[in-house]
Each structure stands twice: as C-alpha cells, then as structure tokens.
PDB file of C-alpha atoms and ligand atoms in Angstrom:
ATOM      1  CA  MET A   1     -78.075 -93.809 167.492  1.00  0.00           C
ATOM      2  CA  THR A   2     -74.897 -93.709 164.934  1.00  0.00           C
ATOM      3  CA  VAL A   3     -75.288 -93.446 161.257  1.00  0.00           C
ATOM      4  CA  SER A   4     -71.132 -93.319 159.926  1.00  0.00           C
ATOM      5  CA  ARG A   5     -69.822 -93.979 156.705  1.00  0.00           C
ATOM      6  CA  CYS A   6     -68.767 -96.920 155.731  1.00  0.00           C
ATOM      7  CA  THR A   7     -65.021 -97.821 155.281  1.00  0.00           C
ATOM      8  CA  PRO A   8     -63.340-100.652 153.476  1.00  0.00           C
ATOM      9  CA  GLU A   9     -62.708-102.924 156.748  1.00  0.00           C
ATOM     10  CA  ASP A  10     -67.116-102.108 156.758  1.00  0.00           C
ATOM     11  CA  VAL A  11     -67.487-104.300 153.651  1.00  0.00           C
ATOM     12  CA  PRO A  12     -68.240-107.766 155.875  1.00  0.00           C
ATOM     13  CA  GLU A  13     -71.056-106.374 157.551  1.00  0.00           C
ATOM     14  CA  LEU A  14     -72.467-104.392 154.659  1.00  0.00           C
ATOM     15  CA  VAL A  15     -72.688-107.762 152.861  1.00  0.00           C
ATOM     16  CA  ARG A  16     -74.182-109.646 156.122  1.00  0.00           C
ATOM     17  CA  SER A  17     -76.721-106.859 156.028  1.00  0.00           C
ATOM     18  CA  ALA A  18     -77.141-106.728 152.982  1.00  0.00           C
ATOM     19  CA  ALA A  19     -77.784-110.401 153.286  1.00  0.00           C
ATOM     20  CA  GLY A  20     -80.490-109.920 156.230  1.00  0.00           C
ATOM     21  CA  LEU A  21     -82.502-107.703 153.613  1.00  0.00           C
ATOM     22  CA  PHE A  22     -81.774-110.341 149.975  1.00  0.00           C
ATOM     23  CA  ALA A  23     -82.746-112.922 152.505  1.00  0.00           C
ATOM     24  CA  GLU A  24     -86.519-110.647 155.076  1.00  0.00           C
ATOM     25  CA  ASP A  25     -87.279-108.701 151.660  1.00  0.00           C
ATOM     26  CA  ALA A  26     -86.706-110.346 147.907  1.00  0.00           C
ATOM     27  CA  GLY A  27     -87.107-113.745 149.947  1.00  0.00           C
ATOM     28  CA  ARG A  28     -90.373-112.990 150.636  1.00  0.00           C
ATOM     29  CA  HIS A  29     -91.755-110.627 147.097  1.00  0.00           C
ATOM     30  CA  ASP A  30     -89.580-111.813 144.855  1.00  0.00           C
ATOM     31  CA  PRO A  31     -88.429-116.257 144.213  1.00  0.00           C
ATOM     32  CA  ARG A  32     -87.510-115.528 141.080  1.00  0.00           C
ATOM     33  CA  MET A  33     -84.424-113.560 142.916  1.00  0.00           C
ATOM     34  CA  ASP A  34     -81.194-114.949 143.098  1.00  0.00           C
ATOM     35  CA  LEU A  35     -80.553-114.749 147.549  1.00  0.00           C
ATOM     36  CA  GLY A  36     -76.967-116.628 146.899  1.00  0.00           C
ATOM     37  CA  TRP A  37     -75.799-112.899 145.800  1.00  0.00           C
ATOM     38  CA  PRO A  38     -74.839-111.696 148.269  1.00  0.00           C
ATOM     39  CA  ALA A  39     -72.058-113.561 148.987  1.00  0.00           C
ATOM     40  CA  ARG A  40     -71.097-114.396 145.746  1.00  0.00           C
ATOM     41  CA  GLU A  41     -70.826-111.535 144.556  1.00  0.00           C
ATOM     42  CA  GLY A  42     -71.406-108.928 147.592  1.00  0.00           C
ATOM     43  CA  THR A  43     -67.868-108.680 148.937  1.00  0.00           C
ATOM     44  CA  ALA A  44     -66.545-107.321 145.311  1.00  0.00           C
ATOM     45  CA  TYR A  45     -69.440-105.316 144.770  1.00  0.00           C
ATOM     46  CA  TYR A  46     -69.620-103.366 148.854  1.00  0.00           C
ATOM     47  CA  ALA A  47     -65.511-102.935 148.122  1.00  0.00           C
ATOM     48  CA  LYS A  48     -66.544-100.742 145.208  1.00  0.00           C
ATOM     49  CA  LEU A  49     -69.062 -98.500 145.778  1.00  0.00           C
ATOM     50  CA  VAL A  50     -67.099 -97.664 149.097  1.00  0.00           C
ATOM     51  CA  ASP A  51     -64.530 -96.708 146.978  1.00  0.00           C
ATOM     52  CA  ASP A  52     -66.807 -94.406 144.945  1.00  0.00           C
ATOM     53  CA  PRO A  53     -67.349 -90.570 145.268  1.00  0.00           C
ATOM     54  CA  GLY A  54     -70.948 -91.039 143.621  1.00  0.00           C
ATOM     55  CA  CYS A  55     -72.166 -93.174 146.080  1.00  0.00           C
ATOM     56  CA  LEU A  56     -72.974 -93.538 148.964  1.00  0.00           C
ATOM     57  CA  CYS A  57     -72.142 -96.787 152.235  1.00  0.00           C
ATOM     58  CA  LEU A  58     -73.666 -95.571 155.667  1.00  0.00           C
ATOM     59  CA  GLN A  59     -74.625 -97.937 158.567  1.00  0.00           C
ATOM     60  CA  ALA A  60     -76.064 -97.520 161.797  1.00  0.00           C
ATOM     61  CA  GLY A  61     -78.569 -99.750 164.184  1.00  0.00           C
ATOM     62  CA  GLY A  62     -76.891-103.606 163.322  1.00  0.00           C
ATOM     63  CA  GLY A  63     -77.362-102.047 159.047  1.00  0.00           C
ATOM     64  CA  HIS A  64     -77.346-100.431 156.254  1.00  0.00           C
ATOM     65  CA  LEU A  65     -78.083 -98.012 153.518  1.00  0.00           C
ATOM     66  CA  VAL A  66     -76.390 -97.408 150.390  1.00  0.00           C
ATOM     67  CA  GLY A  67     -77.324 -94.388 148.000  1.00  0.00           C
ATOM     68  CA  ARG A  68     -75.993 -93.906 144.061  1.00  0.00           C
ATOM     69  CA  LEU A  69     -76.342 -90.826 141.520  1.00  0.00           C
ATOM     70  CA  ARG A  70     -77.927 -91.793 138.370  1.00  0.00           C
ATOM     71  CA  PRO A  71     -76.219 -91.009 135.332  1.00  0.00           C
ATOM     72  CA  PRO A  72     -77.966 -88.490 133.805  1.00  0.00           C
ATOM     73  CA  ASP A  73     -81.251 -89.928 132.048  1.00  0.00           C
ATOM     74  CA  PRO A  74     -81.436 -87.802 128.151  1.00  0.00           C
ATOM     75  CA  LEU A  75     -85.082 -87.726 127.818  1.00  0.00           C
ATOM     76  CA  ARG A  76     -85.670 -85.535 131.166  1.00  0.00           C
ATOM     77  CA  PRO A  77     -82.809 -83.366 131.214  1.00  0.00           C
ATOM     78  CA  GLY A  78     -83.928 -81.856 134.035  1.00  0.00           C
ATOM     79  CA  ALA A  79     -83.524 -84.348 136.379  1.00  0.00           C
ATOM     80  CA  VAL A  80     -80.528 -84.564 138.736  1.00  0.00           C
ATOM     81  CA  THR A  81     -81.434 -88.231 140.308  1.00  0.00           C
ATOM     82  CA  ALA A  82     -79.797 -89.689 143.676  1.00  0.00           C
ATOM     83  CA  VAL A  83     -81.112 -93.297 144.283  1.00  0.00           C
ATOM     84  CA  LEU A  84     -81.725 -95.020 147.684  1.00  0.00           C
ATOM     85  CA  GLU A  85     -80.655 -98.270 145.638  1.00  0.00           C
ATOM     86  CA  SER A  86     -81.267-100.710 149.189  1.00  0.00           C
ATOM     87  CA  MET A  87     -81.235-100.855 153.120  1.00  0.00           C
ATOM     88  CA  ARG A  88     -81.986-102.132 155.966  1.00  0.00           C
ATOM     89  CA  VAL A  89     -82.089-101.785 160.224  1.00  0.00           C
ATOM     90  CA  GLY A  90     -81.239-104.947 162.159  1.00  0.00           C
ATOM     91  CA  PRO A  91     -84.692-106.288 163.881  1.00  0.00           C
ATOM     92  CA  GLU A  92     -83.727-105.468 167.428  1.00  0.00           C
ATOM     93  CA  HIS A  93     -83.131-101.595 166.400  1.00  0.00           C
ATOM     94  CA  ARG A  94     -86.256-101.347 164.252  1.00  0.00           C
ATOM     95  CA  ARG A  95     -88.945 -98.234 165.655  1.00  0.00           C
ATOM     96  CA  SER A  96     -86.366 -96.848 166.817  1.00  0.00           C
ATOM     97  CA  GLY A  97     -85.728 -94.462 164.245  1.00  0.00           C
ATOM     98  CA  VAL A  98     -82.608 -95.465 162.321  1.00  0.00           C
ATOM     99  CA  GLY A  99     -83.785 -96.342 159.695  1.00  0.00           C
ATOM    100  CA  ALA A 100     -84.897 -92.237 160.359  1.00  0.00           C
ATOM    101  CA  GLU A 101     -81.355 -91.361 160.318  1.00  0.00           C
ATOM    102  CA  LEU A 102     -80.618 -93.161 157.794  1.00  0.00           C
ATOM    103  CA  VAL A 103     -82.588 -91.610 154.618  1.00  0.00           C
ATOM    104  CA  ASP A 104     -81.958 -88.421 156.437  1.00  0.00           C
ATOM    105  CA  ALA A 105     -78.566 -88.193 155.801  1.00  0.00           C
ATOM    106  CA  PHE A 106     -79.028 -89.980 152.246  1.00  0.00           C
ATOM    107  CA  LEU A 107     -80.942 -87.276 151.194  1.00  0.00           C
ATOM    108  CA  ALA A 108     -78.710 -84.494 153.575  1.00  0.00           C
ATOM    109  CA  TRP A 109     -76.001 -86.341 150.627  1.00  0.00           C
ATOM    110  CA  ALA A 110     -77.945 -86.330 148.038  1.00  0.00           C
ATOM    111  CA  ALA A 111     -78.455 -82.630 148.414  1.00  0.00           C
ATOM    112  CA  GLU A 112     -75.088 -81.676 148.656  1.00  0.00           C
ATOM    113  CA  LYS A 113     -74.354 -83.629 145.156  1.00  0.00           C
ATOM    114  CA  GLY A 114     -76.522 -81.605 143.222  1.00  0.00           C
ATOM    115  CA  ALA A 115     -79.742 -83.834 142.823  1.00  0.00           C
ATOM    116  CA  ASN A 116     -83.382 -82.615 142.272  1.00  0.00           C
ATOM    117  CA  GLU A 117     -85.085 -85.993 143.559  1.00  0.00           C
ATOM    118  CA  VAL A 118     -84.761 -89.179 145.404  1.00  0.00           C
ATOM    119  CA  THR A 119     -86.138 -92.789 144.718  1.00  0.00           C
ATOM    120  CA  VAL A 120     -86.970 -95.974 146.189  1.00  0.00           C
ATOM    121  CA  ARG A 121     -88.018 -99.150 144.437  1.00  0.00           C
ATOM    122  CA  ALA A 122     -89.448-101.043 146.971  1.00  0.00           C
ATOM    123  CA  TYR A 123     -91.864-104.946 146.382  1.00  0.00           C
ATOM    124  CA  ALA A 124     -95.502-103.453 146.747  1.00  0.00           C
ATOM    125  CA  ALA A 125     -96.694-106.607 149.352  1.00  0.00           C
ATOM    126  CA  ASN A 126     -94.042-104.728 151.629  1.00  0.00           C
ATOM    127  CA  GLU A 127     -96.141-103.202 153.287  1.00  0.00           C
ATOM    128  CA  PRO A 128     -93.345-101.750 156.643  1.00  0.00           C
ATOM    129  CA  ALA A 129     -91.055-100.681 153.984  1.00  0.00           C
ATOM    130  CA  LEU A 130     -93.805 -97.982 152.269  1.00  0.00           C
ATOM    131  CA  ALA A 131     -95.287 -96.662 155.258  1.00  0.00           C
ATOM    132  CA  PHE A 132     -91.977 -95.992 156.411  1.00  0.00           C
ATOM    133  CA  TYR A 133     -90.295 -94.244 153.226  1.00  0.00           C
ATOM    134  CA  ARG A 134     -94.400 -92.212 153.207  1.00  0.00           C
ATOM    135  CA  ALA A 135     -93.139 -91.350 156.653  1.00  0.00           C
ATOM    136  CA  ARG A 136     -90.213 -89.681 155.257  1.00  0.00           C
ATOM    137  CA  GLY A 137     -91.716 -88.001 152.592  1.00  0.00           C
ATOM    138  CA  PHE A 138     -91.746 -90.403 149.833  1.00  0.00           C
ATOM    139  CA  GLU A 139     -94.778 -90.814 147.403  1.00  0.00           C
ATOM    140  CA  PRO A 140     -94.941 -93.396 144.542  1.00  0.00           C
ATOM    141  CA  PHE A 141     -94.020 -91.783 140.947  1.00  0.00           C
ATOM    142  CA  GLU A 142     -94.116 -95.072 138.239  1.00  0.00           C
ATOM    143  CA  LEU A 143     -95.556 -97.835 139.681  1.00  0.00           C
ATOM    144  CA  THR A 144     -94.298-101.204 137.629  1.00  0.00           C
ATOM    145  CA  LEU A 145     -98.116-103.733 136.172  1.00  0.00           C
ATOM    146  CA  ARG A 146     -97.144-107.859 136.660  1.00  0.00           C
ATOM    147  CA  HIS A 147     -99.147-110.484 134.792  1.00  0.00           C
ATOM    148  CA  ARG A 148     -98.402-113.629 135.890  1.00  0.00           C
ATOM    149  CA  ASN A 149     -97.047-117.146 133.798  1.00  0.00           C
ATOM    150  CA  GLY A 150    -101.096-117.578 134.099  1.00  0.00           C
ATOM    151  CA  TRP A 151    -101.632-115.633 130.742  1.00  0.00           C
ATOM    152  CA  LEU A 152     -99.459-118.710 128.511  1.00  0.00           C
ATOM    153  CA  SER A 153    -101.872-121.239 128.580  1.00  0.00           C
ATOM    154  CA  THR A 154    -104.963-118.926 126.544  1.00  0.00           C
ATOM    155  CA  VAL A 155    -102.388-116.958 124.728  1.00  0.00           C
ATOM    156  CA  ASP A 156    -102.659-117.634 120.407  1.00  0.00           C
ATOM    157  CA  PRO A 157     -98.699-118.016 120.089  1.00  0.00           C
ATOM    158  CA  ALA A 158     -99.505-117.119 115.498  1.00  0.00           C
ATOM    159  CA  HIS A 159    -100.621-113.811 116.994  1.00  0.00           C
TER     160      HIS A 159
HETATM  161  C1  COA B 201     -88.590 -99.911 156.651  1.00  0.00           C
HETATM  162  C2  COA B 201     -87.400-100.150 157.785  1.00  0.00           C
HETATM  163  C3  COA B 201     -85.276 -99.714 156.916  1.00  0.00           C
HETATM  164  C4  COA B 201     -87.561 -99.153 158.468  1.00  0.00           C
HETATM  165  O1  COA B 201     -86.448 -98.400 159.774  1.00  0.00           O
HETATM  166  P1  COA B 201     -86.448 -98.366 160.735  1.00  0.00           P
HETATM  167  O2  COA B 201     -86.261 -97.814 161.337  1.00  0.00           O
HETATM  168  O3  COA B 201     -87.408 -99.453 161.917  1.00  0.00           O
HETATM  169  O4  COA B 201     -87.095 -97.085 161.022  1.00  0.00           O
HETATM  170  P2  COA B 201     -87.938 -95.809 162.315  1.00  0.00           P
HETATM  171  O5  COA B 201     -87.272 -95.779 163.439  1.00  0.00           O
HETATM  172  O6  COA B 201     -86.738 -94.821 161.607  1.00  0.00           O
HETATM  173  O7  COA B 201     -89.220 -95.146 161.924  1.00  0.00           O
HETATM  174  C5  COA B 201     -89.209 -93.679 161.331  1.00  0.00           C
HETATM  175  C6  COA B 201     -90.475 -94.535 160.604  1.00  0.00           C
HETATM  176  O8  COA B 201     -91.338 -95.253 159.762  1.00  0.00           O
HETATM  177  C7  COA B 201     -92.615 -95.291 160.073  1.00  0.00           C
HETATM  178  N1  COA B 201     -91.845 -96.918 160.317  1.00  0.00           N
HETATM  179  C8  COA B 201     -91.704 -97.887 160.304  1.00  0.00           C
HETATM  180  N2  COA B 201     -91.576 -99.346 159.741  1.00  0.00           N
HETATM  181  C9  COA B 201     -93.182 -98.938 159.857  1.00  0.00           C
HETATM  182  C10 COA B 201     -93.534 -99.630 159.840  1.00  0.00           C
HETATM  183  N3  COA B 201     -93.154-101.538 160.354  1.00  0.00           N
HETATM  184  N4  COA B 201     -95.251 -99.785 159.990  1.00  0.00           N
HETATM  185  C11 COA B 201     -95.519 -99.016 159.877  1.00  0.00           C
HETATM  186  N5  COA B 201     -94.932 -97.699 159.756  1.00  0.00           N
HETATM  187  C12 COA B 201     -93.437 -97.945 159.612  1.00  0.00           C
HETATM  188  C13 COA B 201     -93.011 -95.379 161.333  1.00  0.00           C
HETATM  189  O9  COA B 201     -94.502 -93.608 161.239  1.00  0.00           O
HETATM  190  C14 COA B 201     -91.977 -94.779 162.249  1.00  0.00           C
HETATM  191  O10 COA B 201     -92.170 -93.764 163.418  1.00  0.00           O
HETATM  192  P3  COA B 201     -93.051 -93.667 164.168  1.00  0.00           P
HETATM  193  O11 COA B 201     -91.500 -95.308 164.620  1.00  0.00           O
HETATM  194  O12 COA B 201     -92.739 -92.709 164.951  1.00  0.00           O
HETATM  195  O13 COA B 201     -94.341 -94.720 164.382  1.00  0.00           O
HETATM  196  C15 COA B 201     -86.960-101.780 158.755  1.00  0.00           C
HETATM  197  O14 COA B 201     -88.427-101.289 159.260  1.00  0.00           O
HETATM  198  C16 COA B 201     -85.926-102.910 157.906  1.00  0.00           C
HETATM  199  O15 COA B 201     -84.745-102.588 157.407  1.00  0.00           O
HETATM  200  N6  COA B 201     -87.599-103.430 157.215  1.00  0.00           N
HETATM  201  C17 COA B 201     -86.794-104.567 156.526  1.00  0.00           C
HETATM  202  C18 COA B 201     -85.641-104.580 155.509  1.00  0.00           C
HETATM  203  C19 COA B 201     -86.597-103.565 154.502  1.00  0.00           C
HETATM  204  O16 COA B 201     -87.732-103.659 153.405  1.00  0.00           O
HETATM  205  N7  COA B 201     -85.513-102.613 153.364  1.00  0.00           N
HETATM  206  C20 COA B 201     -86.562-102.086 152.570  1.00  0.00           C
HETATM  207  C21 COA B 201     -86.636-102.145 151.489  1.00  0.00           C
HETATM  208  S1  COA B 201     -87.060-101.242 150.103  1.00  0.00           S
END
C-alpha cells in the first residue's frame, strides 16, 4: 500500500475520509459532536492544511492521516510536539498494515521537523484505536476525566 502526501486535488477525498471518521468514531462515542462539520467546513479547513509546511496530510488505503506541529508551550519549554490530529483507514483495508504505514510516515515527518514527542487523542471507548496506537509505541500520558451531567440535580446552587 502506498502512502502519499495529499495535494490540493486530494482535498475532496480528505474531506470524504474525515466525514467517515466523524461518523464512525465521534458518531459512536460523542453524541455532542457536530457530525456535519466535515461537509460544512472541511473543504476550507483541509485546503489550508495541505498547503501548510507545519502540517502533514497523507492518504493511503481509502483513508487519511493529518498531523501538525504544535506551537511551543511556554509551560513545557523542552517539548517540541507533533500532534496526530486524525486518521482513518478504509474498512476494507484494515488489519493489513496501512495504519502502521501512515503512522510511521507521520513519525518520520515529525522527527524531520525536530519534534521530540508525538501525541494523539482517542476516545477511551475506541478500543481498536487504543490497541493500534499502543502497538505503534504510544502510551497513555494525560487522561481527560468526565463527569456526566447527572451531578446537576444533586448540587446545591447556593454553594
Ligand atoms: C485504528 C485504525 C486506523 C488502524 O488501522 P489499520 O490499518 O487497520 O491498522 P494496522 O493493520 O496497521 O494494525 C497494526 C497493528 O495495530 C493493532 N491493531 C490494529 N487494529 C486493531 C484492532 N481492531 N484491534 C486490536 N488491535 C488492532 C494490531 O497490533 C495490528 O497488528 P496485527 O494486525 O499484526 O495484529 C483503523 O482501525 C481505523 O481506521 N479505525 C476507524 C477510525 C479510527 O478509530 N481512527 C482513530 C481515531 S483516534
């Protein structure tokens, strides 16, 4: 499977893959996510990324990977961080190493750009993705803990 850099001509395909990711991932794991975002804003958003040297847009196996360098964080002066913003492999191509190739290309790009750490966020319930990232060498670093809105009926507004 060939991994290639997206060109401006590939933006519609990138938007299609991102829409698939939104539907499959956020659609299952976050009822508050705006699933209409890729169709509404995706073309302008990805067209900008494809032309940005601080971003990486790859395609392979009916899917995509988007990564970017994060601006320096004054609170973590030693960190040069590249973020894997989103990725997806077409269902018919899964478990044949395409995702691994995409991530390896991203890691190589991040190293070339001087990154000394790479991060990715995933839903805690997306177990296949977590297994995949672990298999590529990622480990949990920070966790988001969420309290569902059941607490609202139990708090005293006076406090
Ligand atoms: C996660 C995803 C990108 C993985 O892509 P892929 O091309 O299937 O992954 P690979 O074939 O390169 O897998 C590499 C290794 O990761 C692990 N892995 C991948 N998918 C897995 C799964 N469903 N369950 C458990 N482990 C898995 C395995 O160790 C695998 O090696 P193996 O096949 O030799 O056992 C793909 O399943 C996908 O697009 N999922 C839907 C979108 C998504 O969840 N994206 C991530 C959002 S954070």
